[in-house]
């Protein structure tokens, strides 16, 4: 470890040990990359995503309350209608003649259960192919959820629920236009089949199963948006970062902490996933057009070339912006980009600058290429020198020139 990196770690540790964290200074430090050592990145992301307050004296109380709340969600939402478990303080009325699996009443618990299964099957398909070039999500977690996995309790795991249902995933109508086929060549090895992975033994669960549970609970708590394909790519890097925390006392609670950080992040970007808002001022269309308007200001020659070839921003920036570039680069590079993205006070304006910088940094290739070549470049971005730092540096230059 270089002395510069040691100094950087020390600087972060000093700031994070203050009774009241200076958010402005923290943002400046995090923008240039956050060290992994000592769980520093995990801690910084939790502050930047408004999960932890700046007042350190409140952390223990906040964490305890939020983790208890998440445990409550587990009890209430990952359960079959009619199943009760007195041990955990859950009470449910037994299935009666008025509420049975064929009950057409929309308020029926069984009707809700079957509708939830449709969403669950789409989530299950997506999380199984999360970062297929990276074995982490297939590996068992060191901290399986005891509330769910305990063989003595009556809760049904989502794994069993998926295996037992006879519903077909094509009944799900929550696909998002433009995100339906978002897989890049980087992730083309992904498989969609439920049976492609050997099941883990009872009492164990893979990391992708934890991500599945987070997304399912989010969908249940947010029925207005529920689950939209692509959310798995947003939650994945957050969970990976928290679940690899070198501090075991934080790592143990990666699931609950990820859920709340993901929820806070989605509160900022959820409009991108709502099709009815596409053409509104807060919708994804205006953001995509902003990338081209910035490009026109900074590199009119390249802008005119793309216009001449009728390469519209929605052909590639939809995925870039909606998924926060999570499918354009390998996971470590995505995490480094997110350090800067989360640290920037106007983080999603900065994402537009990053997208514009990505175009400018491959301008020579784009100016020489025809439509087919350029679309291939934009759909499978060729990272210059294999390093995302020049992109972030250029994006910062563009932002500062505004």
Short mmCIF file of C-alpha atoms in Angstrom, two decimals, residues 119-313:
data_model
loop_
_atom_site.label_atom_id
_atom_site.label_comp_id
_atom_site.label_asym_id
_atom_site.label_seq_id
_atom_site.Cartn_x
_atom_site.Cartn_y
_atom_site.Cartn_z
CA UNK A 119 -43.84 -9.92 -9.77
CA UNK A 120 -41.68 -12.41 -7.89
CA UNK A 121 -41.09 -14.53 -10.98
CA UNK A 122 -39.80 -11.51 -12.93
CA UNK A 123 -37.52 -10.54 -10.04
CA UNK A 124 -36.29 -14.12 -9.76
CA UNK A 125 -35.41 -14.30 -13.43
CA UNK A 126 -33.50 -11.02 -13.28
CA UNK A 127 -31.53 -11.55 -10.08
CA UNK A 128 -30.32 -14.97 -11.19
CA UNK A 129 -28.46 -13.34 -14.06
CA UNK A 130 -27.05 -10.47 -11.99
CA UNK A 131 -23.37 -9.88 -12.85
CA UNK A 132 -22.94 -13.30 -14.50
CA UNK A 133 -19.25 -12.62 -15.13
CA UNK A 134 -18.83 -12.29 -11.37
CA UNK A 135 -19.34 -15.37 -9.19
CA UNK A 136 -20.12 -13.45 -6.01
CA UNK A 137 -23.91 -13.50 -6.34
CA UNK A 138 -23.94 -17.28 -6.81
CA UNK A 139 -21.97 -17.86 -3.62
CA UNK A 140 -23.65 -18.49 -0.26
CA UNK A 141 -23.87 -15.60 2.15
CA UNK A 142 -22.14 -15.92 5.51
CA UNK A 143 -25.26 -14.51 7.12
CA UNK A 144 -28.39 -16.27 5.81
CA UNK A 145 -31.59 -14.75 7.15
CA UNK A 146 -32.41 -16.88 10.18
CA UNK A 147 -35.96 -15.59 10.32
CA UNK A 148 -36.60 -17.08 6.89
CA UNK A 149 -34.15 -19.97 6.74
CA UNK A 150 -34.79 -21.59 10.14
CA UNK A 151 -36.17 -25.06 9.24
CA UNK A 152 -38.32 -25.02 12.35
CA UNK A 153 -40.33 -21.96 11.44
CA UNK A 154 -43.27 -21.92 9.08
CA UNK A 155 -42.15 -19.16 6.76
CA UNK A 156 -41.78 -20.09 3.13
CA UNK A 157 -38.62 -18.92 1.40
CA UNK A 158 -38.97 -17.11 -1.90
CA UNK A 159 -36.92 -19.92 -3.41
CA UNK A 160 -39.63 -22.44 -2.51
CA UNK A 161 -42.34 -20.08 -3.62
CA UNK A 162 -40.81 -19.78 -7.07
CA UNK A 163 -40.28 -23.52 -7.35
CA UNK A 164 -43.84 -24.34 -6.38
CA UNK A 165 -45.73 -21.79 -8.42
CA UNK A 166 -47.16 -22.77 -11.79
CA UNK A 167 -47.43 -19.21 -13.05
CA UNK A 168 -45.40 -18.31 -16.13
CA UNK A 169 -43.13 -15.32 -16.20
CA UNK A 170 -44.60 -14.05 -19.48
CA UNK A 171 -47.72 -13.00 -17.56
CA UNK A 172 -45.68 -10.22 -16.00
CA UNK A 173 -46.30 -6.90 -17.71
CA UNK A 174 -43.89 -4.76 -15.73
CA UNK A 175 -41.13 -4.63 -18.35
CA UNK A 176 -39.88 -1.14 -19.05
CA UNK A 177 -39.60 -0.01 -22.65
CA UNK A 178 -35.92 0.11 -23.50
CA UNK A 179 -34.87 -1.98 -20.52
CA UNK A 180 -36.41 -5.19 -21.76
CA UNK A 181 -33.23 -6.25 -23.50
CA UNK A 182 -30.62 -4.31 -21.64
CA UNK A 183 -27.98 -7.00 -21.45
CA UNK A 184 -24.72 -5.90 -22.98
CA UNK A 185 -22.19 -8.29 -24.52
CA UNK A 186 -20.37 -7.98 -21.20
CA UNK A 187 -23.23 -9.92 -19.64
CA UNK A 188 -24.30 -12.05 -22.58
CA UNK A 189 -23.38 -15.25 -20.81
CA UNK A 190 -26.27 -14.78 -18.42
CA UNK A 191 -28.85 -17.52 -18.24
CA UNK A 192 -32.54 -17.10 -17.58
CA UNK A 193 -33.39 -20.57 -16.43
CA UNK A 194 -34.42 -21.21 -12.85
CA UNK A 195 -32.90 -24.67 -13.00
CA UNK A 196 -29.45 -23.62 -14.15
CA UNK A 197 -28.05 -23.32 -10.63
CA UNK A 198 -27.67 -26.18 -8.21
CA UNK A 199 -29.72 -25.38 -5.11
CA UNK A 200 -27.82 -24.72 -1.93
CA UNK A 201 -28.48 -26.95 1.08
CA UNK A 202 -31.21 -26.09 3.56
CA UNK A 203 -30.13 -23.32 5.87
CA UNK A 204 -27.99 -21.66 3.20
CA UNK A 205 -28.85 -19.03 0.62
CA UNK A 206 -26.98 -17.40 -2.21
CA UNK A 207 -26.38 -13.66 -2.36
CA UNK A 208 -28.77 -13.38 -5.31
CA UNK A 209 -31.53 -14.73 -3.08
CA UNK A 210 -30.91 -11.91 -0.62
CA UNK A 211 -31.16 -9.38 -3.46
CA UNK A 212 -34.38 -11.08 -4.58
CA UNK A 213 -35.86 -10.63 -1.13
CA UNK A 214 -34.90 -6.93 -1.03
CA UNK A 215 -36.56 -6.28 -4.39
CA UNK A 216 -39.67 -8.26 -3.49
CA UNK A 217 -40.18 -6.27 -0.28
CA UNK A 218 -39.56 -3.02 -2.15
CA UNK A 219 -42.21 -3.99 -4.71
CA UNK A 220 -44.69 -4.82 -1.96
CA UNK A 221 -44.11 -1.50 -0.20
CA UNK A 222 -44.23 0.53 -3.42
CA UNK A 223 -47.22 -0.82 -5.39
CA UNK A 224 -47.32 2.28 -7.58
CA UNK A 225 -44.09 1.23 -9.28
CA UNK A 226 -43.64 -2.28 -7.82
CA UNK A 227 -40.74 -3.93 -9.67
CA UNK A 228 -39.46 -2.84 -13.05
CA UNK A 229 -36.77 -4.73 -14.90
CA UNK A 230 -33.43 -3.02 -14.33
CA UNK A 231 -33.90 -2.34 -10.63
CA UNK A 232 -31.83 -5.45 -10.01
CA UNK A 233 -28.88 -3.68 -11.64
CA UNK A 234 -29.28 -0.75 -9.24
CA UNK A 235 -29.49 -2.75 -6.03
CA UNK A 236 -26.72 -5.21 -7.00
CA UNK A 237 -23.67 -2.92 -6.56
CA UNK A 238 -25.02 -1.52 -3.29
CA UNK A 239 -25.56 -4.98 -1.82
CA UNK A 240 -22.16 -6.21 -3.07
CA UNK A 241 -20.44 -3.24 -1.43
CA UNK A 242 -22.17 -3.80 1.91
CA UNK A 243 -21.92 -7.61 1.85
CA UNK A 244 -18.15 -7.47 1.33
CA UNK A 245 -17.58 -5.04 4.17
CA UNK A 246 -14.44 -6.18 6.03
CA UNK A 247 -16.17 -5.32 9.30
CA UNK A 248 -18.34 -8.31 10.19
CA UNK A 249 -20.65 -6.39 12.52
CA UNK A 250 -21.73 -4.25 9.55
CA UNK A 251 -21.55 -7.05 7.01
CA UNK A 252 -24.05 -9.08 9.04
CA UNK A 253 -26.71 -6.45 8.39
CA UNK A 254 -25.97 -5.94 4.69
CA UNK A 255 -29.50 -6.94 3.67
CA UNK A 256 -31.38 -4.42 5.80
CA UNK A 257 -28.87 -1.62 5.15
CA UNK A 258 -29.00 -2.27 1.40
CA UNK A 259 -32.79 -2.17 1.42
CA UNK A 260 -32.95 1.31 2.92
CA UNK A 261 -30.10 2.73 0.83
CA UNK A 262 -31.71 1.30 -2.31
CA UNK A 263 -35.08 2.75 -1.28
CA UNK A 264 -33.53 6.19 -0.77
CA UNK A 265 -31.73 6.01 -4.11
CA UNK A 266 -34.91 4.89 -5.90
CA UNK A 267 -36.74 7.87 -4.40
CA UNK A 268 -34.38 10.05 -6.45
CA UNK A 269 -34.46 8.09 -9.72
CA UNK A 270 -37.82 6.31 -9.73
CA UNK A 271 -39.24 8.71 -12.36
CA UNK A 272 -36.84 7.10 -14.85
CA UNK A 273 -38.71 3.82 -14.37
CA UNK A 274 -42.23 5.23 -14.83
CA UNK A 275 -43.17 5.15 -18.50
CA UNK A 276 -46.04 7.61 -18.12
CA UNK A 277 -43.53 10.27 -17.03
CA UNK A 278 -41.13 9.78 -19.94
CA UNK A 279 -42.06 12.99 -21.72
CA UNK A 280 -42.52 15.11 -18.62
CA UNK A 281 -39.93 17.58 -17.36
CA UNK A 282 -38.76 15.05 -14.77
CA UNK A 283 -38.86 12.10 -17.17
CA UNK A 284 -36.06 10.20 -18.84
CA UNK A 285 -36.63 11.78 -22.28
CA UNK A 286 -35.53 15.24 -21.15
CA UNK A 287 -32.45 13.76 -19.49
CA UNK A 288 -31.46 11.92 -22.68
CA UNK A 289 -31.90 15.11 -24.70
CA UNK A 290 -29.75 16.97 -22.17
CA UNK A 291 -26.83 14.66 -22.99
CA UNK A 292 -27.05 15.66 -26.66
CA UNK A 293 -27.54 19.36 -25.90
CA UNK A 294 -24.38 19.31 -23.75
CA UNK A 295 -22.53 17.44 -26.48
CA UNK A 296 -23.61 20.07 -29.01
CA UNK A 297 -22.11 22.80 -26.82
CA UNK A 298 -18.85 20.93 -26.20
CA UNK A 299 -18.25 19.09 -29.49
CA UNK A 300 -20.55 20.23 -32.26
CA UNK A 301 -18.72 18.20 -34.90
CA UNK A 302 -19.40 14.96 -33.06
CA UNK A 303 -22.98 16.01 -32.33
CA UNK A 304 -23.65 16.67 -36.02
CA UNK A 305 -22.09 13.34 -36.97
CA UNK A 306 -24.45 11.44 -34.68
CA UNK A 307 -27.38 13.50 -35.96
CA UNK A 308 -26.38 12.82 -39.55
CA UNK A 309 -26.36 9.09 -38.86
CA UNK A 310 -29.72 9.40 -37.11
CA UNK A 311 -28.28 7.93 -33.90
CA UNK A 312 -30.83 9.15 -31.39
CA UNK A 313 -29.89 9.48 -27.70
#
